[in-house]
mmCIF file of C-alpha atoms in Angstrom:
data_model
loop_
_atom_site.group_PDB
_atom_site.id
_atom_site.type_symbol
_atom_site.label_atom_id
_atom_site.label_comp_id
_atom_site.label_asym_id
_atom_site.label_seq_id
_atom_site.Cartn_x
_atom_site.Cartn_y
_atom_site.Cartn_z
ATOM 1 C CA UNK A 959 -15.196 22.385 -14.420
ATOM 2 C CA UNK A 960 -11.969 19.968 -13.971
ATOM 3 C CA UNK A 961 -12.819 16.135 -14.840
ATOM 4 C CA UNK A 962 -10.389 13.497 -13.100
ATOM 5 C CA UNK A 963 -11.832 9.771 -13.184
ATOM 6 C CA UNK A 964 -9.910 7.556 -10.623
ATOM 7 C CA UNK A 965 -9.474 4.038 -11.078
ATOM 8 C CA UNK A 966 -8.616 0.826 -8.974
ATOM 9 C CA UNK A 967 -9.514 -2.842 -10.052
ATOM 10 C CA UNK A 968 -10.730 -4.119 -6.431
ATOM 11 C CA UNK A 969 -13.438 -1.712 -4.224
ATOM 12 C CA UNK A 970 -12.306 -2.069 -0.961
ATOM 13 C CA UNK A 971 -8.916 -0.474 -3.024
ATOM 14 C CA UNK A 972 -11.175 2.370 -4.447
ATOM 15 C CA UNK A 973 -12.874 3.100 -0.549
ATOM 16 C CA UNK A 974 -9.464 2.355 2.037
ATOM 17 C CA UNK A 975 -7.242 4.503 -0.792
ATOM 18 C CA UNK A 976 -9.380 7.575 -2.967
ATOM 19 C CA UNK A 977 -11.844 7.951 -1.314
ATOM 20 C CA UNK A 978 -10.544 9.684 1.435
ATOM 21 C CA UNK A 979 -8.625 12.837 -1.089
ATOM 22 C CA UNK A 980 -12.461 12.709 -2.579
ATOM 23 C CA UNK A 981 -14.049 15.381 -0.607
ATOM 24 C CA UNK A 982 -10.835 17.699 -1.001
ATOM 25 C CA UNK A 983 -11.041 17.405 -5.193
ATOM 26 C CA UNK A 984 -15.295 18.190 -5.087
ATOM 27 C CA UNK A 985 -13.776 21.028 -2.728
ATOM 28 C CA UNK A 986 -11.015 22.500 -4.765
ATOM 29 C CA UNK A 987 -13.532 23.066 -7.924
ATOM 30 C CA UNK A 988 -13.047 19.205 -9.817
ATOM 31 C CA UNK A 989 -15.954 16.519 -10.839
ATOM 32 C CA UNK A 990 -15.093 13.188 -9.279
ATOM 33 C CA UNK A 991 -15.762 10.332 -11.521
ATOM 34 C CA UNK A 992 -14.866 6.315 -9.833
ATOM 35 C CA UNK A 993 -14.133 2.796 -11.766
ATOM 36 C CA UNK A 994 -13.758 0.307 -10.242
ATOM 37 C CA UNK A 995 -15.240 -3.713 -9.667
ATOM 38 C CA UNK A 996 -18.380 -3.715 -8.533
ATOM 39 C CA UNK A 997 -18.743 -4.122 -4.821
ATOM 40 C CA UNK A 998 -18.632 -0.578 -3.506
ATOM 41 C CA UNK A 999 -21.496 2.017 -2.283
ATOM 42 C CA UNK A 1000 -22.904 4.517 -3.688
ATOM 43 C CA UNK A 1001 -20.568 7.758 -2.789
ATOM 44 C CA UNK A 1002 -23.238 10.340 -1.817
ATOM 45 C CA UNK A 1003 -21.622 13.838 -2.409
ATOM 46 C CA UNK A 1004 -21.775 15.403 -5.198
ATOM 47 C CA UNK A 1005 -19.753 16.488 -7.918
ATOM 48 C CA UNK A 1006 -18.686 12.512 -7.197
ATOM 49 C CA UNK A 1007 -20.386 9.283 -9.037
ATOM 50 C CA UNK A 1008 -19.610 5.661 -9.315
ATOM 51 C CA UNK A 1009 -18.907 3.740 -12.444
ATOM 52 C CA UNK A 1010 -19.074 -0.011 -11.308
ATOM 53 C CA UNK A 1011 -16.806 -1.754 -13.997
ATOM 54 C CA UNK A 1012 -16.011 -5.358 -13.378
ATOM 55 C CA UNK A 1013 -12.043 -6.169 -13.221
ATOM 56 C CA UNK A 1014 -10.132 -9.477 -12.906
ATOM 57 C CA UNK A 1015 -6.997 -9.107 -10.790
ATOM 58 C CA UNK A 1016 -5.479 -12.087 -12.565
ATOM 59 C CA UNK A 1017 -4.799 -12.549 -16.459
ATOM 60 C CA UNK A 1018 -8.796 -12.846 -18.386
ATOM 61 C CA UNK A 1019 -7.818 -11.990 -21.875
ATOM 62 C CA UNK A 1020 -11.648 -12.214 -22.717
ATOM 63 C CA UNK A 1021 -12.883 -10.605 -19.668
ATOM 64 C CA UNK A 1022 -9.759 -7.922 -19.880
ATOM 65 C CA UNK A 1023 -11.290 -6.812 -23.336
ATOM 66 C CA UNK A 1024 -14.827 -6.606 -22.376
ATOM 67 C CA UNK A 1025 -13.348 -4.579 -19.632
ATOM 68 C CA UNK A 1026 -11.739 -2.090 -21.635
ATOM 69 C CA UNK A 1027 -14.149 -1.640 -24.206
ATOM 70 C CA UNK A 1028 -16.253 -0.382 -21.368
ATOM 71 C CA UNK A 1029 -13.853 1.412 -19.668
ATOM 72 C CA UNK A 1030 -14.241 2.908 -23.282
ATOM 73 C CA UNK A 1031 -17.589 3.640 -23.743
ATOM 74 C CA UNK A 1032 -17.021 6.219 -19.829
ATOM 75 C CA UNK A 1033 -14.439 7.565 -20.960
ATOM 76 C CA UNK A 1034 -16.346 9.181 -24.435
ATOM 77 C CA UNK A 1035 -19.144 9.330 -22.755
ATOM 78 C CA UNK A 1036 -17.979 11.854 -20.013
ATOM 79 C CA UNK A 1037 -14.837 12.892 -21.703
ATOM 80 C CA UNK A 1038 -12.264 13.634 -18.714
ATOM 81 C CA UNK A 1039 -9.459 15.894 -18.378
ATOM 82 C CA UNK A 1040 -8.070 13.235 -16.494
ATOM 83 C CA UNK A 1041 -7.635 9.824 -15.864
ATOM 84 C CA UNK A 1042 -5.709 8.686 -13.097
ATOM 85 C CA UNK A 1043 -5.735 4.591 -12.546
ATOM 86 C CA UNK A 1044 -3.240 1.919 -10.523
ATOM 87 C CA UNK A 1045 -1.781 -1.610 -10.939
ATOM 88 C CA UNK A 1046 -1.982 -3.904 -12.798
ATOM 89 C CA UNK A 1047 -5.886 -4.884 -13.788
ATOM 90 C CA UNK A 1048 -7.311 -1.420 -13.607
ATOM 91 C CA UNK A 1049 -4.097 1.229 -14.605
ATOM 92 C CA UNK A 1050 -3.573 -0.932 -18.051
ATOM 93 C CA UNK A 1051 -6.938 -1.213 -18.946
ATOM 94 C CA UNK A 1052 -6.794 1.901 -17.723
ATOM 95 C CA UNK A 1053 -4.049 3.587 -19.214
ATOM 96 C CA UNK A 1054 -4.981 1.960 -22.241
ATOM 97 C CA UNK A 1055 -8.597 3.045 -22.426
ATOM 98 C CA UNK A 1056 -7.338 6.884 -22.100
ATOM 99 C CA UNK A 1057 -5.153 6.128 -25.257
ATOM 100 C CA UNK A 1058 -7.964 5.500 -27.516
ATOM 101 C CA UNK A 1059 -10.390 7.197 -25.692
ATOM 102 C CA UNK A 1060 -7.922 10.680 -26.171
ATOM 103 C CA UNK A 1061 -7.764 11.565 -22.316
ATOM 104 C CA UNK A 1062 -4.873 14.411 -22.484
ATOM 105 C CA UNK A 1063 -3.477 13.917 -19.576
ATOM 106 C CA UNK A 1064 -3.301 10.097 -18.595
ATOM 107 C CA UNK A 1065 -1.713 9.270 -14.841
ATOM 108 C CA UNK A 1066 -0.157 5.751 -13.490
ATOM 109 C CA UNK A 1067 -0.604 5.134 -10.172
ATOM 110 C CA UNK A 1068 1.588 3.052 -9.787
ATOM 111 C CA UNK A 1069 1.095 1.227 -5.355
ATOM 112 C CA UNK A 1070 3.794 -1.600 -5.756
ATOM 113 C CA UNK A 1071 5.135 -3.779 -8.435
ATOM 114 C CA UNK A 1072 4.702 -7.825 -7.650
ATOM 115 C CA UNK A 1073 6.980 -8.784 -10.318
ATOM 116 C CA UNK A 1074 9.802 -7.984 -8.564
ATOM 117 C CA UNK A 1075 9.688 -11.037 -6.271
ATOM 118 C CA UNK A 1076 8.214 -13.104 -9.275
ATOM 119 C CA UNK A 1077 10.283 -15.391 -11.312
ATOM 120 C CA UNK A 1078 10.852 -16.983 -14.784
ATOM 121 C CA UNK A 1079 7.635 -16.915 -16.943
ATOM 122 C CA UNK A 1080 5.404 -14.693 -15.107
ATOM 123 C CA UNK A 1081 7.864 -12.183 -13.602
ATOM 124 C CA UNK A 1082 9.375 -11.489 -17.369
ATOM 125 C CA UNK A 1083 4.277 -11.308 -18.318
ATOM 126 C CA UNK A 1084 4.386 -9.090 -15.328
ATOM 127 C CA UNK A 1085 7.007 -6.764 -16.435
ATOM 128 C CA UNK A 1086 5.358 -6.455 -19.524
ATOM 129 C CA UNK A 1087 1.674 -5.719 -18.635
ATOM 130 C CA UNK A 1088 3.556 -3.126 -16.469
ATOM 131 C CA UNK A 1089 5.760 -1.060 -19.603
ATOM 132 C CA UNK A 1090 2.847 -1.256 -21.825
ATOM 133 C CA UNK A 1091 0.906 0.638 -18.881
ATOM 134 C CA UNK A 1092 3.819 2.469 -18.376
ATOM 135 C CA UNK A 1093 4.391 3.781 -22.280
ATOM 136 C CA UNK A 1094 0.264 3.978 -22.354
ATOM 137 C CA UNK A 1095 0.787 6.834 -19.724
ATOM 138 C CA UNK A 1096 1.747 10.960 -19.725
ATOM 139 C CA UNK A 1097 2.694 11.548 -16.181
ATOM 140 C CA UNK A 1098 3.638 8.042 -13.764
ATOM 141 C CA UNK A 1099 2.865 8.416 -9.437
ATOM 142 C CA UNK A 1100 4.378 5.958 -7.249
ATOM 143 C CA UNK A 1101 4.124 5.794 -3.592
ATOM 144 C CA UNK A 1102 7.640 6.099 -3.025
ATOM 145 C CA UNK A 1103 11.524 6.779 -3.266
ATOM 146 C CA UNK A 1104 12.157 3.234 -3.798
ATOM 147 C CA UNK A 1105 9.467 2.137 -6.007
ATOM 148 C CA UNK A 1106 10.415 5.079 -8.028
ATOM 149 C CA UNK A 1107 14.066 3.760 -8.823
ATOM 150 C CA UNK A 1108 13.141 0.477 -9.324
ATOM 151 C CA UNK A 1109 10.987 1.346 -11.968
ATOM 152 C CA UNK A 1110 13.744 3.016 -13.891
ATOM 153 C CA UNK A 1111 16.562 0.485 -12.772
ATOM 154 C CA UNK A 1112 14.906 -1.769 -14.711
ATOM 155 C CA UNK A 1113 14.438 -0.062 -17.390
ATOM 156 C CA UNK A 1114 10.695 -0.087 -17.332
ATOM 157 C CA UNK A 1115 10.418 3.422 -17.590
ATOM 158 C CA UNK A 1116 12.986 5.895 -18.908
ATOM 159 C CA UNK A 1117 10.960 8.798 -17.175
ATOM 160 C CA UNK A 1118 11.718 9.315 -12.749
ATOM 161 C CA UNK A 1119 8.988 8.453 -11.467
ATOM 162 C CA UNK A 1120 7.295 11.266 -9.324
ATOM 163 C CA UNK A 1121 6.353 10.453 -5.818
ATOM 164 C CA UNK A 1122 4.496 13.173 -3.184
ATOM 165 C CA UNK A 1123 6.219 14.031 0.031
ATOM 166 C CA UNK A 1124 7.352 11.988 1.658
ATOM 167 C CA UNK A 1125 5.484 9.037 -0.201
ATOM 168 C CA UNK A 1126 2.158 7.151 0.373
ATOM 169 C CA UNK A 1127 -1.515 6.506 -1.662
ATOM 170 C CA UNK A 1128 -3.469 8.563 0.531
ATOM 171 C CA UNK A 1129 -1.059 8.275 4.127
ATOM 172 C CA UNK A 1130 -2.333 7.653 6.902
ATOM 173 C CA UNK A 1131 -5.241 9.318 8.984
ATOM 174 C CA UNK A 1132 -3.423 9.824 12.171
ATOM 175 C CA UNK A 1133 -6.637 11.635 14.389
ATOM 176 C CA UNK A 1134 -6.842 7.539 14.359
ATOM 177 C CA UNK A 1135 -3.592 6.409 16.076
ATOM 178 C CA UNK A 1136 -1.783 7.611 19.177
ATOM 179 C CA UNK A 1137 0.421 6.510 21.591
ATOM 180 C CA UNK A 1138 -2.265 4.280 25.029
ATOM 181 C CA UNK A 1139 0.335 4.472 28.042
ATOM 182 C CA UNK A 1140 2.728 1.190 28.523
ATOM 183 C CA UNK A 1141 0.687 -1.512 30.724
ATOM 184 C CA UNK A 1142 3.708 -3.101 31.782
ATOM 185 C CA UNK A 1143 1.030 -6.510 33.345
ATOM 186 C CA UNK A 1144 1.061 -7.859 29.806
ATOM 187 C CA UNK A 1145 3.949 -10.281 28.529
ATOM 188 C CA UNK A 1146 6.164 -8.856 25.564
ATOM 189 C CA UNK A 1147 4.844 -8.887 22.456
ATOM 190 C CA UNK A 1148 5.852 -9.477 18.935
ATOM 191 C CA UNK A 1149 3.126 -8.495 17.044
ATOM 192 C CA UNK A 1150 2.074 -8.621 12.468
ATOM 193 C CA UNK A 1151 -0.493 -6.999 11.097
ATOM 194 C CA UNK A 1152 -1.424 -7.405 6.979
ATOM 195 C CA UNK A 1153 -3.067 -10.402 4.574
ATOM 196 C CA UNK A 1154 -1.176 -14.296 6.436
ATOM 197 C CA UNK A 1155 0.506 -15.236 2.666
ATOM 198 C CA UNK A 1156 4.093 -16.491 2.015
ATOM 199 C CA UNK A 1157 5.610 -12.947 -0.025
ATOM 200 C CA UNK A 1158 5.300 -11.178 3.775
ATOM 201 C CA UNK A 1159 6.882 -13.317 5.810
ATOM 202 C CA UNK A 1160 4.910 -15.554 7.748
ATOM 203 C CA UNK A 1161 7.673 -19.515 7.763
ATOM 204 C CA UNK A 1162 10.172 -16.278 8.360
ATOM 205 C CA UNK A 1163 8.249 -14.574 10.711
ATOM 206 C CA UNK A 1164 7.495 -17.617 12.918
ATOM 207 C CA UNK A 1165 11.304 -19.203 12.730
ATOM 208 C CA UNK A 1166 12.321 -15.773 13.586
ATOM 209 C CA UNK A 1167 9.999 -16.117 16.937
ATOM 210 C CA UNK A 1168 11.513 -19.542 17.287
ATOM 211 C CA UNK A 1169 14.969 -17.656 18.015
ATOM 212 C CA UNK A 1170 13.155 -15.171 19.893
ATOM 213 C CA UNK A 1171 11.746 -17.702 22.491
ATOM 214 C CA UNK A 1172 15.040 -19.157 22.794
ATOM 215 C CA UNK A 1173 15.752 -15.807 24.176
ATOM 216 C CA UNK A 1174 12.173 -14.923 25.740
ATOM 217 C CA UNK A 1175 10.882 -17.814 25.984
ATOM 218 C CA UNK A 1176 7.991 -14.942 27.970
ATOM 219 C CA UNK A 1177 7.136 -13.789 24.491
ATOM 220 C CA UNK A 1178 3.725 -13.527 22.295
ATOM 221 C CA UNK A 1179 3.705 -13.568 18.896
ATOM 222 C CA UNK A 1180 0.856 -11.638 17.687
ATOM 223 C CA UNK A 1181 -0.964 -11.838 13.700
ATOM 224 C CA UNK A 1182 -3.871 -10.856 12.014
ATOM 225 C CA UNK A 1183 -5.204 -10.446 8.803
ATOM 226 C CA UNK A 1184 -7.028 -13.132 6.539
ATOM 227 C CA UNK A 1185 -5.572 -15.981 4.987
ATOM 228 C CA UNK A 1186 -4.264 -15.206 0.987
ATOM 229 C CA UNK A 1187 -5.302 -18.518 -0.847
ATOM 230 C CA UNK A 1188 -3.821 -16.557 -4.047
ATOM 231 C CA UNK A 1189 0.000 -17.858 -1.893
ATOM 232 C CA UNK A 1190 -2.033 -20.067 1.584
ATOM 233 C CA UNK A 1191 1.290 -20.958 3.904
ATOM 234 C CA UNK A 1192 1.980 -23.920 4.243
ATOM 235 C CA UNK A 1193 0.406 -27.122 6.383
ATOM 236 C CA UNK A 1194 2.731 -26.541 8.939
ATOM 237 C CA UNK A 1195 2.740 -23.401 9.588
ATOM 238 C CA UNK A 1196 -1.139 -23.133 9.787
ATOM 239 C CA UNK A 1197 -1.090 -26.215 12.370
ATOM 240 C CA UNK A 1198 1.495 -23.906 14.376
ATOM 241 C CA UNK A 1199 -0.603 -21.213 14.525
ATOM 242 C CA UNK A 1200 -2.755 -23.357 15.936
ATOM 243 C CA UNK A 1201 -1.535 -25.220 18.224
ATOM 244 C CA UNK A 1202 1.162 -22.677 19.972
ATOM 245 C CA UNK A 1203 -0.902 -21.077 22.632
ATOM 246 C CA UNK A 1204 2.120 -18.037 22.798
ATOM 247 C CA UNK A 1205 0.870 -17.746 19.707
ATOM 248 C CA UNK A 1206 -2.638 -16.115 18.842
ATOM 249 C CA UNK A 1207 -4.387 -15.155 15.188
ATOM 250 C CA UNK A 1208 -7.242 -12.847 15.782
ATOM 251 C CA UNK A 1209 -7.833 -13.162 11.807
ATOM 252 C CA UNK A 1210 -9.127 -10.134 10.462
ATOM 253 C CA UNK A 1211 -9.507 -6.848 12.099
ATOM 254 C CA UNK A 1212 -11.046 -4.161 12.077
ATOM 255 C CA UNK A 1213 -9.701 -1.715 14.958
ATOM 256 C CA UNK A 1214 -7.048 -1.709 14.176
ATOM 257 C CA UNK A 1215 -5.683 1.049 16.341
ATOM 258 C CA UNK A 1216 -6.051 -1.233 19.531
ATOM 259 C CA UNK A 1217 -4.510 -3.935 18.132
ATOM 260 C CA UNK A 1218 -1.774 -1.492 18.099
ATOM 261 C CA UNK A 1219 -2.033 -1.201 21.465
ATOM 262 C CA UNK A 1220 -1.249 -4.535 22.056
ATOM 263 C CA UNK A 1221 2.055 -5.383 20.601
ATOM 264 C CA UNK A 1222 5.458 -3.586 21.737
ATOM 265 C CA UNK A 1223 7.514 -3.928 17.958
ATOM 266 C CA UNK A 1224 6.450 -4.599 14.657
ATOM 267 C CA UNK A 1225 7.656 -7.907 12.938
ATOM 268 C CA UNK A 1226 7.042 -6.774 9.316
ATOM 269 C CA UNK A 1227 9.209 -9.495 6.948
ATOM 270 C CA UNK A 1228 7.309 -8.569 3.639
ATOM 271 C CA UNK A 1229 9.969 -9.014 0.130
ATOM 272 C CA UNK A 1230 8.481 -6.119 -1.131
ATOM 273 C CA UNK A 1231 6.100 -3.137 -0.958
ATOM 274 C CA UNK A 1232 4.518 0.033 -2.565
ATOM 275 C CA UNK A 1233 4.903 2.230 1.295
ATOM 276 C CA UNK A 1234 3.158 0.208 3.705
ATOM 277 C CA UNK A 1235 0.895 2.003 4.945
ATOM 278 C CA UNK A 1236 1.015 -0.439 8.666
ATOM 279 C CA UNK A 1237 4.592 0.159 9.468
ATOM 280 C CA UNK A 1238 3.217 4.411 9.056
ATOM 281 C CA UNK A 1239 0.073 3.438 11.479
ATOM 282 C CA UNK A 1240 2.158 1.369 14.354
ATOM 283 C CA UNK A 1241 4.336 4.530 14.448
ATOM 284 C CA UNK A 1242 1.620 6.526 14.848
ATOM 285 C CA UNK A 1243 0.848 4.536 17.512
ATOM 286 C CA UNK A 1244 3.993 4.316 18.625
ATOM 287 C CA UNK A 1245 5.405 0.472 17.931
ATOM 288 C CA UNK A 1246 8.368 0.595 16.330
ATOM 289 C CA UNK A 1247 8.893 -2.304 13.595
ATOM 290 C CA UNK A 1248 11.546 -4.906 11.979
ATOM 291 C CA UNK A 1249 11.349 -5.282 8.559
ATOM 292 C CA UNK A 1250 13.902 -6.092 5.849
ATOM 293 C CA UNK A 1251 15.689 -4.403 3.375
ATOM 294 C CA UNK A 1252 14.073 -3.944 0.373
ATOM 295 C CA UNK A 1253 11.721 -2.229 -1.393
ATOM 296 C CA UNK A 1254 8.741 -0.230 -0.109
ATOM 297 C CA UNK A 1255 9.662 -0.844 3.936
ATOM 298 C CA UNK A 1256 12.686 1.277 3.259
ATOM 299 C CA UNK A 1257 11.033 4.108 3.001
ATOM 300 C CA UNK A 1258 8.717 3.551 5.183
ATOM 301 C CA UNK A 1259 11.424 2.910 8.547
ATOM 302 C CA UNK A 1260 13.892 4.711 9.939
ATOM 303 C CA UNK A 1261 16.475 2.591 10.388
ATOM 304 C CA UNK A 1262 17.757 2.419 14.030
ATOM 305 C CA UNK A 1263 14.486 5.814 15.061
ATOM 306 C CA UNK A 1264 12.043 3.726 13.844
ATOM 307 C CA UNK A 1265 12.966 0.681 14.411
ATOM 308 C CA UNK A 1266 15.596 -1.254 12.333
ATOM 309 C CA UNK A 1267 16.025 -2.704 8.181
ATOM 310 C CA UNK A 1268 17.534 -5.910 8.482
ATOM 311 C CA UNK A 1269 20.101 -7.797 5.432
ATOM 312 C CA UNK A 1270 16.624 -9.923 3.174
ATOM 313 C CA UNK A 1271 15.989 -12.667 4.536
ATOM 314 C CA UNK A 1272 18.366 -12.599 7.126
ATOM 315 C CA UNK A 1273 15.756 -14.288 9.880
ATOM 316 C CA UNK A 1274 19.239 -13.855 12.623
ATOM 317 C CA UNK A 1275 19.246 -11.070 11.987
ATOM 318 C CA UNK A 1276 15.331 -10.261 11.903
ATOM 319 C CA UNK A 1277 15.365 -12.393 15.742
ATOM 320 C CA UNK A 1278 18.314 -10.416 16.933
ATOM 321 C CA UNK A 1279 16.512 -7.382 16.094
ATOM 322 C CA UNK A 1280 13.170 -7.580 17.095
ATOM 323 C CA UNK A 1281 14.542 -9.086 21.002
ATOM 324 C CA UNK A 1282 17.025 -5.777 20.959
ATOM 325 C CA UNK A 1283 13.679 -3.287 20.783
ATOM 326 C CA UNK A 1284 12.296 -5.477 23.699
ATOM 327 C CA UNK A 1285 14.788 -4.763 25.895
ATOM 328 C CA UNK A 1286 14.072 -1.392 25.636
ATOM 329 C CA UNK A 1287 12.259 -0.303 28.125
ATOM 330 C CA UNK A 1288 8.704 -0.036 26.778
ATOM 331 C CA UNK A 1289 8.252 3.057 24.927
ATOM 332 C CA UNK A 1290 11.421 3.808 24.263
ATOM 333 C CA UNK A 1291 10.382 4.715 20.447
ATOM 334 C CA UNK A 1292 7.344 6.027 20.980
ATOM 335 C CA UNK A 1293 8.067 9.934 20.451
ATOM 336 C CA UNK A 1294 10.613 9.148 17.666
ATOM 337 C CA UNK A 1295 8.322 6.988 15.712
ATOM 338 C CA UNK A 1296 5.170 9.362 16.065
ATOM 339 C CA UNK A 1297 7.305 13.198 14.797
ATOM 340 C CA UNK A 1298 8.451 10.535 12.232
ATOM 341 C CA UNK A 1299 4.477 9.183 10.799
ATOM 342 C CA UNK A 1300 3.869 13.057 10.683
ATOM 343 C CA UNK A 1301 5.643 12.865 7.198
ATOM 344 C CA UNK A 1302 2.419 10.921 5.743
ATOM 345 C CA UNK A 1303 -0.298 12.673 8.053
ATOM 346 C CA UNK A 1304 -3.278 12.013 5.037
ATOM 347 C CA UNK A 1305 -4.373 15.655 4.854
ATOM 348 C CA UNK A 1306 -0.726 16.928 3.431
ATOM 349 C CA UNK A 1307 -0.538 13.614 0.896
ATOM 350 C CA UNK A 1308 -3.872 14.891 -0.233
ATOM 351 C CA UNK A 1309 -2.976 19.100 0.038
ATOM 352 C CA UNK A 1310 -0.053 17.038 -2.576
ATOM 353 C CA UNK A 1311 -2.335 14.563 -4.399
ATOM 354 C CA UNK A 1312 -4.380 18.117 -5.487
ATOM 355 C CA UNK A 1313 -1.421 20.176 -5.483
ATOM 356 C CA UNK A 1314 -0.109 17.660 -8.140
ATOM 357 C CA UNK A 1315 -2.973 17.226 -10.491
ATOM 358 C CA UNK A 1316 -3.911 20.509 -10.684
ATOM 359 C CA UNK A 1317 -0.568 21.447 -11.729
ATOM 360 C CA UNK A 1318 -1.062 19.003 -14.140
ATOM 361 C CA UNK A 1319 -4.190 20.417 -16.486
ATOM 362 C CA UNK A 1320 -2.728 23.960 -15.775
ATOM 363 C CA UNK A 1321 0.262 22.756 -18.085
ATOM 364 C CA UNK A 1322 -1.111 21.208 -21.275
ATOM 365 C CA UNK A 1323 -3.919 24.969 -20.525
ATOM 366 C CA UNK A 1324 -7.695 25.193 -19.984
ATOM 367 C CA UNK A 1325 -9.893 22.030 -18.831
ATOM 368 C CA UNK A 1326 -11.989 20.905 -21.697
ATOM 369 C CA UNK A 1327 -15.165 21.312 -19.341
ATOM 370 C CA UNK A 1328 -16.017 24.878 -18.989
#
């Protein structure tokens, strides 16, 4: 019997980025324990147990000490062969607890490095937390090649992290997405889907949209996503979203495929990513993306084929590339986008994940549970 503990900080991340791979792990003979903050429904699957541990995202030494103790208790009780935990908080606590509990294989699953766009003391502290988690791990798995290069370049780790396939944390369920028939009756539409936050570039997107409308006054901007209180938008941008009749904000949505059926180009001015699934989902829907040439985004867009990568924060270049797509016939990028998206197929990444974990176990010898 092979046993693995998989940890994330938040319940919704466990549901979206881990749970889709659990059936394949169980089918391969793994007993799976899931650790995340409370909030996820109980898992009704043999050989899979949910073990909630409250964890806070920000720095909170008192809460972190309690969570670390609970992590250690869980690991000492079940004695897993592997602990795999995603950063930042669950990655840190999971790796420290696994080392303390003498778990032989400790995989830090890095899905992004928020320190990359931080400054000053906050950047220093965030890098130190990540380094501590990395040093407690035996193996490092990351979601994109550019993220792996970032960690090595900045001295976070001397080991080149592993990237499975073309990258991703869980991959994209391609059965949910397909190109729709181009609707020539609706206006040209620029779309954005994601958190509405400063680090996602909403201010830059609004400025780019002004430049787009100076050439195409009929263009529309369709936004979907929740406001992020940790990085709130300025009052001026919020007023603009509420008052401009050419901008529609849908709020948080569940029907992502329907959203992509309403847009001609995905605008993604995020300043850093691990690997943005939403860009791959857009491609699977036949929709090209314009984004900055930054960590994570450059792995999700094939420049000139499935969209364009612009010099970071060059709003004029961003607007020009978006216009370049809008002025092409609808569907011009569709076939290339769909072909590209298949590189990130959830089934493929799940298979590679199972093979990776099995390989780690074979490297260390037989599992503890027989």
